[in-house]
Amino acid sequence: MKDFNQDGFLDLATGNNEGNVSILLGTGDGKFGTATKFPAFDGVQSIAAADFNGDGKIDLATAGSPSVLLGNGNGTFNTATKLPGVGSSSFVATGDFNGDGFPDIALTAGNTISVLLNKGNATFDTPTNFVVGGGVGTLAVGDLNGDGKLDLATVSGNISVLLNNGDGSFGSPANFSVGGDPFSVAIGDFNGDGKADLATLQRSNFLPGDFVSVLLGTGGGSFGSPTSFPVGILARSIAVEDFDRDGVLDLVVLNLFPGNVSVLLGTGTGSFGFATQFSVGNPAFFVASFDVNNDGKPDIATANLTGNVSVLLNTTPSNYTVTIARGANASELNSSDGTFLITLDNPVVKV
């Protein structure tokens, strides 16, 4: 979700098995226009957005038959160009992996992560492949060991972490067991200690459903034992945001059937409350969170199996309002030294 037409409003991009990318331009109030389709190649499985050629316009990279579509800055895109040396892939992510200021591309396929370094003009070097182990699923990009370089986390029967050497190459994967079959992974600091933590989805063969496992970072790219929290049935995708605006990261999990999302509010200690379910109206397979109506609250969008997108607007009430007055009462504040009187209406106090 990016601003593809440079109007200040977030837009949506989604792919389909027909090999198209659909762009829905946002109107700034949580609504979106009719989808416009742009041909990519066979079966678009995943999309990542970045300015790959440095012209200030957002471009797209796709997984499936990997390609790049350069943006025109008005919500339209040029003809897709295939990425070199990469076959069919399942997931795409982007980040500056060699620190040269240009966004690079990482793709998953089979048991391999392929990294393509950007030459700065949306052309890419021959991919470097990193073997992980089992079948690789989604990718998460972030600094997992606190050295300022973007690392990779993926699911491969375990959680596999590949630390960046700084030149776009990565070390051997370190595997962390979650005691089950992980499906998706996300990165966030869930206990506020300044270290990156991991959250992953795990399938369950038993009702009432699947669960999310959280592994707290111990520093240096290592992680502790998982703690699990129940979610819904057939959990497929996970995203991280602060939905209740309390300064603590929360989780949203997409459940394929019956088509809902589970929101788990963080406590700030690495633990999460009980999941609250919200229907998205259709079976869905991917979830993302952004502020689509510019009210300062993160909303939820899902890509649905029915060929459409669902948007859930965040209705969390504001915790408080702030009134600032200067020089209102000389006995209470000193306007000469810049003292201000701040009044909080309905404050939330945490002990």
Coordinates of N, CA, C and O in Angstrom, one line a residue, residues 30-181:
G30 N -10.9 6.4 3.1 CA -11.1 5.0 3.4 C -11.8 4.2 2.2 O -12.0 3.0 2.3
K31 N -12.1 5.0 1.1 CA -12.7 4.4 0.0 C -11.7 4.4 -1.2 O -10.7 5.1 -1.2
F32 N -12.0 3.5 -2.2 CA -11.1 3.3 -3.3 C -11.8 3.3 -4.6 O -13.0 2.8 -4.6
G33 N -11.2 3.7 -5.7 CA -11.8 3.7 -7.0 C -11.8 2.3 -7.6 O -11.4 1.4 -7.0
T34 N -12.4 2.3 -8.8 CA -12.4 1.0 -9.5 C -11.0 0.5 -9.9 O -10.1 1.3 -10.2
A35 N -10.8 -0.8 -9.8 CA -9.5 -1.3 -10.1 C -9.1 -1.2 -11.5 O -9.9 -1.4 -12.4
T36 N -7.9 -0.8 -11.8 CA -7.3 -0.7 -13.1 C -6.2 -1.8 -13.2 O -5.3 -1.9 -12.3
K37 N -6.3 -2.7 -14.2 CA -5.4 -3.8 -14.3 C -4.2 -3.5 -15.2 O -4.3 -2.9 -16.3
F38 N -3.0 -4.0 -14.8 CA -1.8 -3.9 -15.6 C -1.2 -5.3 -15.7 O -0.9 -5.9 -14.7
P39 N -0.9 -5.7 -16.9 CA -0.4 -7.1 -17.1 C 1.0 -7.2 -16.5 O 1.9 -6.3 -16.7
A40 N 1.2 -8.3 -15.8 CA 2.6 -8.7 -15.3 C 2.9 -10.0 -16.1 O 2.9 -10.0 -17.3
F41 N 3.2 -11.0 -15.4 CA 3.4 -12.3 -16.0 C 2.6 -13.4 -15.2 O 1.8 -13.0 -14.4
D42 N 2.8 -14.6 -15.5 CA 2.0 -15.7 -15.0 C 1.9 -15.6 -13.5 O 2.9 -15.6 -12.8
G43 N 0.6 -15.6 -13.0 CA 0.3 -15.9 -11.6 C 1.0 -15.0 -10.6 O 2.0 -15.4 -10.0
V44 N 0.5 -13.7 -10.4 CA 1.2 -12.8 -9.5 C 0.8 -13.3 -8.0 O -0.3 -13.3 -7.6
Q45 N 1.9 -13.8 -7.3 CA 1.7 -14.4 -6.0 C 1.9 -13.4 -4.9 O 1.3 -13.5 -3.8
S46 N 2.6 -12.3 -5.1 CA 3.0 -11.4 -4.1 C 3.5 -10.1 -4.8 O 4.0 -10.1 -5.9
I47 N 3.3 -8.9 -4.1 CA 3.8 -7.6 -4.6 C 4.5 -6.9 -3.5 O 4.2 -6.9 -2.4
A48 N 5.6 -6.2 -3.9 CA 6.3 -5.3 -3.1 C 6.4 -3.9 -3.8 O 6.5 -3.9 -5.1
A49 N 6.4 -2.8 -3.1 CA 6.5 -1.5 -3.7 C 7.7 -0.7 -3.2 O 8.0 -0.7 -2.0
A50 N 8.4 0.0 -4.1 CA 9.5 0.8 -3.8 C 9.8 1.6 -5.1 O 9.4 1.3 -6.2
D51 N 10.7 2.7 -4.9 CA 11.1 3.5 -6.0 C 12.4 2.8 -6.5 O 13.5 3.2 -6.1
F52 N 12.3 1.9 -7.5 CA 13.5 1.2 -7.9 C 14.4 2.0 -8.8 O 15.6 1.6 -8.9
N53 N 13.9 3.0 -9.5 CA 14.8 3.7 -10.5 C 15.1 5.1 -10.0 O 15.7 5.9 -10.8
G54 N 14.7 5.5 -8.8 CA 15.1 6.7 -8.2 C 14.5 8.0 -8.9 O 15.1 9.1 -8.8
D55 N 13.3 7.8 -9.5 CA 12.7 9.0 -10.1 C 11.6 9.6 -9.2 O 10.9 10.5 -9.7
G56 N 11.5 9.2 -8.0 CA 10.5 9.7 -7.1 C 9.1 9.1 -7.2 O 8.2 9.6 -6.6
K57 N 9.0 8.1 -8.1 CA 7.7 7.5 -8.3 C 7.7 6.0 -7.8 O 8.8 5.4 -8.0
I58 N 6.7 5.6 -7.3 CA 6.6 4.2 -6.7 C 6.5 3.2 -7.8 O 5.6 3.3 -8.7
D59 N 7.3 2.2 -7.8 CA 7.3 1.1 -8.7 C 6.8 -0.2 -8.0 O 6.7 -0.2 -6.7
L60 N 6.7 -1.3 -8.7 CA 6.2 -2.6 -8.2 C 7.1 -3.7 -8.6 O 7.7 -3.7 -9.7
A61 N 7.3 -4.6 -7.7 CA 8.0 -5.9 -8.0 C 7.0 -7.0 -7.7 O 6.3 -6.9 -6.7
T62 N 7.0 -8.0 -8.5 CA 6.0 -9.1 -8.3 C 6.7 -10.4 -8.2 O 7.8 -10.6 -8.7
A63 N 6.1 -11.3 -7.4 CA 6.5 -12.7 -7.3 C 5.5 -13.5 -8.1 O 4.4 -13.1 -8.4
G64 N 5.9 -14.8 -8.4 CA 5.2 -15.6 -9.4 C 6.2 -15.9 -10.5 O 7.1 -16.6 -10.4
S65 N 6.0 -15.2 -11.6 CA 7.0 -15.0 -12.6 C 7.6 -13.6 -12.4 O 7.0 -12.6 -12.7
P66 N 8.7 -13.5 -11.7 CA 9.2 -12.3 -11.1 C 9.4 -11.2 -12.1 O 10.0 -11.4 -13.2
S67 N 8.9 -10.0 -11.8 CA 8.9 -8.8 -12.7 C 9.0 -7.5 -12.0 O 8.7 -7.5 -10.8
V68 N 9.3 -6.5 -12.7 CA 9.2 -5.1 -12.2 C 8.3 -4.3 -13.1 O 8.5 -4.3 -14.3
L69 N 7.4 -3.5 -12.5 CA 6.6 -2.5 -13.3 C 6.9 -1.1 -12.8 O 6.7 -0.8 -11.6
L70 N 7.5 -0.3 -13.7 CA 7.8 1.1 -13.3 C 6.6 2.0 -13.3 O 5.8 2.0 -14.2
G71 N 6.5 2.8 -12.2 CA 5.4 3.7 -12.0 C 5.6 5.0 -12.8 O 6.7 5.5 -12.9
N72 N 4.4 5.5 -13.3 CA 4.5 6.8 -14.0 C 4.2 8.0 -13.1 O 4.2 9.1 -13.5
G73 N 3.8 7.7 -11.8 CA 3.5 8.7 -10.9 C 2.1 9.2 -10.9 O 1.7 10.1 -10.1
N74 N 1.3 8.6 -11.7 CA -0.2 9.0 -11.8 C -1.1 7.8 -11.6 O -2.3 7.9 -11.9
G75 N -0.5 6.8 -11.0 CA -1.3 5.6 -10.8 C -1.3 4.6 -11.9 O -2.0 3.5 -11.8
T76 N -0.6 4.9 -12.9 CA -0.4 3.9 -14.0 C 1.0 3.3 -14.0 O 1.9 4.0 -13.4
F77 N 1.2 2.2 -14.7 CA 2.5 1.6 -14.7 C 2.9 1.1 -16.1 O 2.0 0.8 -17.0
N78 N 4.2 1.1 -16.4 CA 4.7 0.7 -17.6 C 4.7 -0.8 -17.8 O 4.4 -1.6 -16.8
T79 N 5.0 -1.3 -19.0 CA 5.0 -2.7 -19.2 C 6.0 -3.5 -18.3 O 7.1 -3.0 -18.0
A80 N 5.5 -4.6 -17.8 CA 6.4 -5.4 -16.9 C 7.6 -5.9 -17.5 O 7.6 -6.3 -18.7
T81 N 8.7 -5.9 -16.8 CA 10.0 -6.4 -17.2 C 10.4 -7.6 -16.3 O 10.4 -7.4 -15.1
K82 N 10.7 -8.7 -16.9 CA 11.1 -9.9 -16.1 C 12.4 -9.6 -15.4 O 13.3 -9.0 -16.0
L83 N 12.5 -10.2 -14.2 CA 13.8 -10.1 -13.5 C 14.7 -11.2 -14.0 O 14.3 -12.3 -14.3
P84 N 16.0 -10.9 -14.0 CA 17.0 -11.9 -14.6 C 17.3 -13.0 -13.7 O 17.4 -12.9 -12.5
G85 N 17.4 -14.2 -14.3 CA 18.0 -15.4 -13.6 C 17.1 -16.0 -12.5 O 17.6 -16.7 -11.7
V86 N 15.8 -15.6 -12.5 CA 15.0 -16.1 -11.4 C 13.8 -16.8 -12.0 O 13.1 -16.3 -12.9
G87 N 13.5 -18.1 -11.5 CA 12.3 -18.8 -12.0 C 11.1 -18.4 -11.2 O 11.0 -17.4 -10.6
S88 N 10.1 -19.3 -11.2 CA 8.9 -19.1 -10.4 C 9.2 -18.9 -9.0 O 10.0 -19.6 -8.4
S89 N 8.5 -18.0 -8.3 CA 8.7 -17.6 -6.9 C 7.4 -17.5 -6.2 O 6.3 -17.3 -6.9
S90 N 7.4 -17.5 -4.9 CA 6.2 -17.4 -4.2 C 6.0 -16.1 -3.4 O 4.9 -15.7 -3.1
F91 N 7.1 -15.4 -3.0 CA 6.9 -14.2 -2.2 C 8.1 -13.2 -2.6 O 9.2 -13.7 -2.9
V92 N 7.8 -11.9 -2.5 CA 8.7 -10.9 -2.8 C 8.8 -9.9 -1.7 O 7.7 -9.6 -1.1
A93 N 10.0 -9.4 -1.4 CA 10.2 -8.3 -0.4 C 11.2 -7.4 -0.9 O 12.0 -7.8 -1.8
T94 N 11.3 -6.2 -0.4 CA 12.3 -5.2 -0.8 C 12.9 -4.5 0.3 O 12.4 -4.4 1.4
G95 N 14.2 -4.1 0.2 CA 15.0 -3.4 1.2 C 16.3 -3.1 0.6 O 16.8 -3.7 -0.4
D96 N 17.0 -2.1 1.2 CA 18.4 -1.8 0.7 C 19.4 -2.7 1.5 O 19.8 -2.4 2.6
F97 N 19.7 -3.8 0.8 CA 20.5 -4.9 1.5 C 22.0 -4.6 1.4 O 22.7 -5.3 2.2
N98 N 22.5 -3.7 0.6 CA 23.9 -3.5 0.5 C 24.2 -2.0 0.9 O 25.4 -1.6 0.7
G99 N 23.3 -1.3 1.4 CA 23.6 0.1 1.9 C 24.0 1.1 0.9 O 24.6 2.1 1.2
D100 N 23.6 0.9 -0.4 CA 24.0 1.9 -1.4 C 22.9 2.9 -1.7 O 23.0 3.7 -2.6
G101 N 21.7 2.8 -1.0 CA 20.7 3.8 -1.2 C 19.6 3.4 -2.2 O 18.6 4.1 -2.4
F102 N 19.8 2.2 -2.8 CA 18.8 1.7 -3.8 C 18.1 0.5 -3.2 O 18.7 -0.4 -2.7
P103 N 16.8 0.4 -3.4 CA 16.0 -0.7 -2.9 C 16.3 -2.0 -3.7 O 16.3 -1.9 -5.0
D104 N 16.7 -3.1 -3.1 CA 16.9 -4.3 -3.7 C 15.7 -5.3 -3.6 O 14.7 -4.9 -2.9
I105 N 15.8 -6.4 -4.1 CA 14.7 -7.4 -4.1 C 15.1 -8.7 -3.6 O 16.2 -9.2 -3.9
A106 N 14.3 -9.3 -2.8 CA 14.4 -10.7 -2.3 C 13.2 -11.5 -2.6 O 12.1 -11.0 -2.5
L107 N 13.4 -12.7 -3.1 CA 12.4 -13.6 -3.6 C 12.5 -15.0 -3.0 O 13.7 -15.4 -2.7
T108 N 11.4 -15.6 -2.7 CA 11.5 -17.0 -2.2 C 11.0 -18.0 -3.2 O 10.0 -17.7 -4.0
A109 N 11.7 -19.1 -3.3 CA 11.3 -20.2 -4.2 C 11.8 -21.5 -3.7 O 13.0 -21.6 -3.5
G110 N 11.0 -22.5 -3.5 CA 11.5 -23.8 -3.0 C 12.1 -23.6 -1.7 O 11.5 -23.1 -0.7
N111 N 13.4 -24.0 -1.6 CA 14.1 -23.9 -0.4 C 15.2 -22.8 -0.4 O 16.2 -22.8 0.3
T112 N 14.9 -21.8 -1.3 CA 15.9 -20.8 -1.6 C 15.4 -19.4 -1.4 O 14.2 -19.1 -1.8
I113 N 16.2 -18.5 -1.0 CA 16.0 -17.0 -1.0 C 16.9 -16.5 -2.1 O 18.2 -16.7 -2.0
S114 N 16.4 -15.8 -3.1 CA 17.2 -15.1 -4.1 C 17.2 -13.6 -3.9 O 16.2 -13.0 -3.7
V115 N 18.4 -13.0 -3.8 CA 18.6 -11.6 -3.6 C 19.2 -11.0 -4.9 O 20.2 -11.4 -5.4
L116 N 18.5 -10.0 -5.4 CA 18.9 -9.2 -6.6 C 19.2 -7.8 -6.2 O 18.3 -7.1 -5.7
L117 N 20.5 -7.4 -6.4 CA 20.9 -6.1 -6.0 C 20.6 -5.1 -7.1 O 20.9 -5.4 -8.3
N118 N 20.1 -4.0 -6.8 CA 19.7 -2.9 -7.7 C 20.9 -2.1 -8.1 O 21.6 -1.6 -7.3
K119 N 21.0 -1.9 -9.4 CA 22.1 -1.1 -9.9 C 21.7 0.4 -9.9 O 22.6 1.3 -10.2
G120 N 20.5 0.7 -9.4 CA 20.1 2.1 -9.2 C 19.2 2.6 -10.3 O 18.6 3.7 -10.2
N121 N 19.0 1.9 -11.4 CA 18.1 2.3 -12.5 C 17.1 1.2 -12.8 O 16.6 1.2 -13.9
A122 N 16.7 0.5 -11.7 CA 15.7 -0.6 -11.9 C 16.2 -1.8 -12.7 O 15.4 -2.5 -13.2
T123 N 17.5 -1.9 -12.9 CA 18.1 -3.1 -13.5 C 18.8 -3.8 -12.3 O 19.3 -3.1 -11.4
F124 N 18.9 -5.1 -12.4 CA 19.4 -5.8 -11.2 C 20.5 -6.8 -11.6 O 20.5 -7.3 -12.7
D125 N 21.4 -7.0 -10.7 CA 22.4 -8.0 -10.8 C 21.8 -9.4 -10.9 O 20.7 -9.6 -10.5
T126 N 22.6 -10.3 -11.4 CA 22.3 -11.7 -11.3 C 22.0 -12.1 -9.9 O 22.7 -11.7 -9.0
P127 N 20.9 -12.9 -9.6 CA 20.6 -13.2 -8.2 C 21.7 -14.0 -7.5 O 22.3 -14.9 -8.1
T128 N 21.8 -13.7 -6.2 CA 22.6 -14.6 -5.3 C 21.6 -15.4 -4.5 O 20.7 -14.9 -3.9
N129 N 21.8 -16.7 -4.5 CA 20.9 -17.6 -3.9 C 21.4 -18.1 -2.5 O 22.6 -18.4 -2.4
F130 N 20.5 -18.1 -1.6 CA 20.8 -18.6 -0.2 C 19.9 -19.7 0.1 O 18.6 -19.5 0.2
V131 N 20.4 -20.9 0.3 CA 19.6 -22.1 0.7 C 19.2 -22.1 2.1 O 20.1 -21.9 3.0
V132 N 17.9 -22.3 2.4 CA 17.4 -22.2 3.8 C 17.2 -23.6 4.3 O 17.5 -23.8 5.5
G133 N 16.5 -24.4 3.6 CA 16.2 -25.7 4.1 C 14.9 -26.2 3.5 O 14.8 -26.5 2.3
G134 N 13.9 -26.3 4.4 CA 12.6 -26.7 3.9 C 11.9 -25.7 2.9 O 12.5 -24.7 2.6
G135 N 10.7 -26.0 2.5 CA 10.0 -25.1 1.6 C 9.9 -23.7 2.3 O 9.3 -23.5 3.4
V136 N 10.4 -22.7 1.6 CA 10.4 -21.3 2.1 C 9.1 -20.6 1.8 O 8.6 -20.7 0.7
G137 N 8.5 -19.9 2.8 CA 7.3 -19.2 2.6 C 7.5 -17.7 2.6 O 8.3 -17.2 1.8
T138 N 6.8 -17.0 3.4 CA 6.9 -15.5 3.4 C 8.2 -15.0 3.9 O 8.9 -15.7 4.6
L139 N 8.5 -13.8 3.6 CA 9.7 -13.1 4.1 C 9.4 -11.9 4.9 O 8.4 -11.2 4.6
A140 N 10.2 -11.6 5.9 CA 10.1 -10.4 6.7 C 11.5 -9.7 6.7 O 12.5 -10.4 6.8
V141 N 11.5 -8.4 6.5 CA 12.8 -7.7 6.4 C 12.9 -6.7 7.6 O 12.0 -6.0 7.9
G142 N 14.0 -6.8 8.3 CA 14.3 -5.9 9.4 C 15.6 -6.1 10.0 O 16.3 -7.1 9.7
D143 N 16.0 -5.2 10.9 CA 17.3 -5.3 11.5 C 17.2 -6.2 12.8 O 16.7 -5.7 13.8
L144 N 17.6 -7.4 12.6 CA 17.3 -8.4 13.7 C 18.4 -8.5 14.7 O 18.2 -9.1 15.8
N145 N 19.6 -7.9 14.5 CA 20.7 -8.0 15.4 C 21.2 -6.6 15.9 O 22.2 -6.5 16.5
G146 N 20.5 -5.6 15.5 CA 20.8 -4.2 15.9 C 22.1 -3.6 15.4 O 22.7 -2.7 16.0
D147 N 22.6 -4.1 14.2 CA 23.8 -3.5 13.6 C 23.5 -2.5 12.5 O 24.4 -2.1 11.8
G148 N 22.2 -2.2 12.3 CA 21.8 -1.2 11.3 C 21.7 -1.7 9.9 O 21.4 -1.0 8.9
K149 N 21.8 -3.1 9.7 CA 21.7 -3.7 8.4 C 20.4 -4.5 8.3 O 20.0 -5.1 9.3
L150 N 19.8 -4.5 7.2 CA 18.5 -5.3 7.0 C 18.8 -6.8 6.9 O 19.5 -7.2 6.0
D151 N 18.2 -7.5 7.8 CA 18.3 -9.0 7.8 C 17.0 -9.6 7.2 O 16.0 -8.9 6.9
L152 N 16.9 -10.9 7.1 CA 15.8 -11.6 6.6 C 15.3 -12.7 7.6 O 16.1 -13.3 8.2
A153 N 14.0 -12.8 7.7 CA 13.4 -13.9 8.5 C 12.4 -14.5 7.6 O 11.6 -13.9 6.8
T154 N 12.3 -15.9 7.6 CA 11.4 -16.6 6.8 C 10.9 -17.9 7.5 O 11.5 -18.2 8.6
V155 N 9.9 -18.5 7.0 CA 9.4 -19.8 7.5 C 9.9 -20.9 6.6 O 9.8 -20.8 5.4
S156 N 10.4 -22.0 7.2 CA 10.9 -23.1 6.4 C 10.8 -24.4 7.2 O 11.7 -25.2 7.3
G157 N 9.7 -24.6 7.9 CA 9.5 -25.7 8.9 C 10.0 -25.2 10.3 O 9.5 -25.7 11.3
N158 N 10.9 -24.3 10.3 CA 11.3 -23.5 11.5 C 11.1 -22.0 11.1 O 10.7 -21.7 10.0
I159 N 11.5 -21.2 12.0 CA 11.8 -19.8 11.7 C 13.3 -19.7 11.4 O 14.1 -20.0 12.2
S160 N 13.6 -19.2 10.2 CA 15.0 -19.1 9.7 C 15.4 -17.7 9.6 O 14.7 -16.9 9.0
V161 N 16.5 -17.3 10.3 CA 17.0 -15.9 10.3 C 18.3 -15.9 9.5 O 19.2 -16.7 9.8
L162 N 18.4 -15.0 8.6 CA 19.7 -14.8 7.8 C 20.2 -13.4 8.1 O 19.5 -12.4 7.7
L163 N 21.3 -13.3 8.7 CA 21.9 -12.0 9.1 C 22.7 -11.4 7.9 O 23.4 -12.1 7.2
N164 N 22.5 -10.1 7.7 CA 23.1 -9.4 6.5 C 24.6 -9.1 6.8 O 24.9 -8.6 7.9
N165 N 25.5 -9.4 5.9 CA 26.9 -9.0 6.0 C 27.2 -7.6 5.7 O 28.3 -7.1 5.8
G166 N 26.2 -6.9 5.1 CA 26.3 -5.5 4.8 C 26.6 -5.2 3.3 O 26.5 -4.1 2.9
D167 N 26.9 -6.2 2.6 CA 27.2 -6.1 1.2 C 26.2 -6.7 0.3 O 26.4 -6.9 -0.9
G168 N 25.0 -7.1 0.9 CA 24.0 -7.7 0.1 C 24.1 -9.2 0.2 O 23.2 -9.9 -0.4
S169 N 25.1 -9.8 0.9 CA 25.2 -11.2 1.1 C 24.7 -11.5 2.5 O 24.7 -10.6 3.4
F170 N 24.4 -12.7 2.8 CA 23.8 -13.1 4.1 C 24.5 -14.4 4.6 O 25.0 -15.2 3.8
G171 N 24.6 -14.5 5.9 CA 25.2 -15.6 6.6 C 24.3 -16.8 6.5 O 23.1 -16.8 6.0
S172 N 24.8 -18.0 7.0 CA 24.0 -19.2 7.0 C 22.8 -19.0 7.9 O 22.8 -18.3 8.9
P173 N 21.6 -19.6 7.5 CA 20.4 -19.4 8.3 C 20.6 -20.0 9.7 O 21.1 -21.1 9.9
A174 N 20.1 -19.3 10.7 CA 19.9 -19.8 12.1 C 18.5 -20.2 12.3 O 17.6 -19.3 12.0
N175 N 18.2 -21.4 12.7 CA 16.9 -21.9 12.8 C 16.4 -21.9 14.2 O 17.1 -22.3 15.1
F176 N 15.1 -21.5 14.4 CA 14.5 -21.4 15.7 C 13.2 -22.2 15.6 O 12.3 -21.8 14.8
S177 N 13.1 -23.2 16.4 CA 11.9 -24.1 16.4 C 10.7 -23.4 17.1 O 10.9 -22.8 18.1
V178 N 9.5 -23.6 16.5 CA 8.3 -23.1 17.2 C 7.4 -24.3 17.6 O 6.3 -24.1 18.0
G179 N 7.9 -25.5 17.3 CA 7.2 -26.6 17.8 C 6.0 -27.0 16.9 O 5.1 -27.8 17.3
G180 N 6.0 -26.5 15.7 CA 4.9 -26.8 14.8 C 5.2 -26.4 13.3 O 6.4 -26.3 13.0
D181 N 4.3 -26.1 12.5 CA 4.5 -25.8 11.1 C 4.2 -24.3 10.9 O 3.0 -23.9 10.7

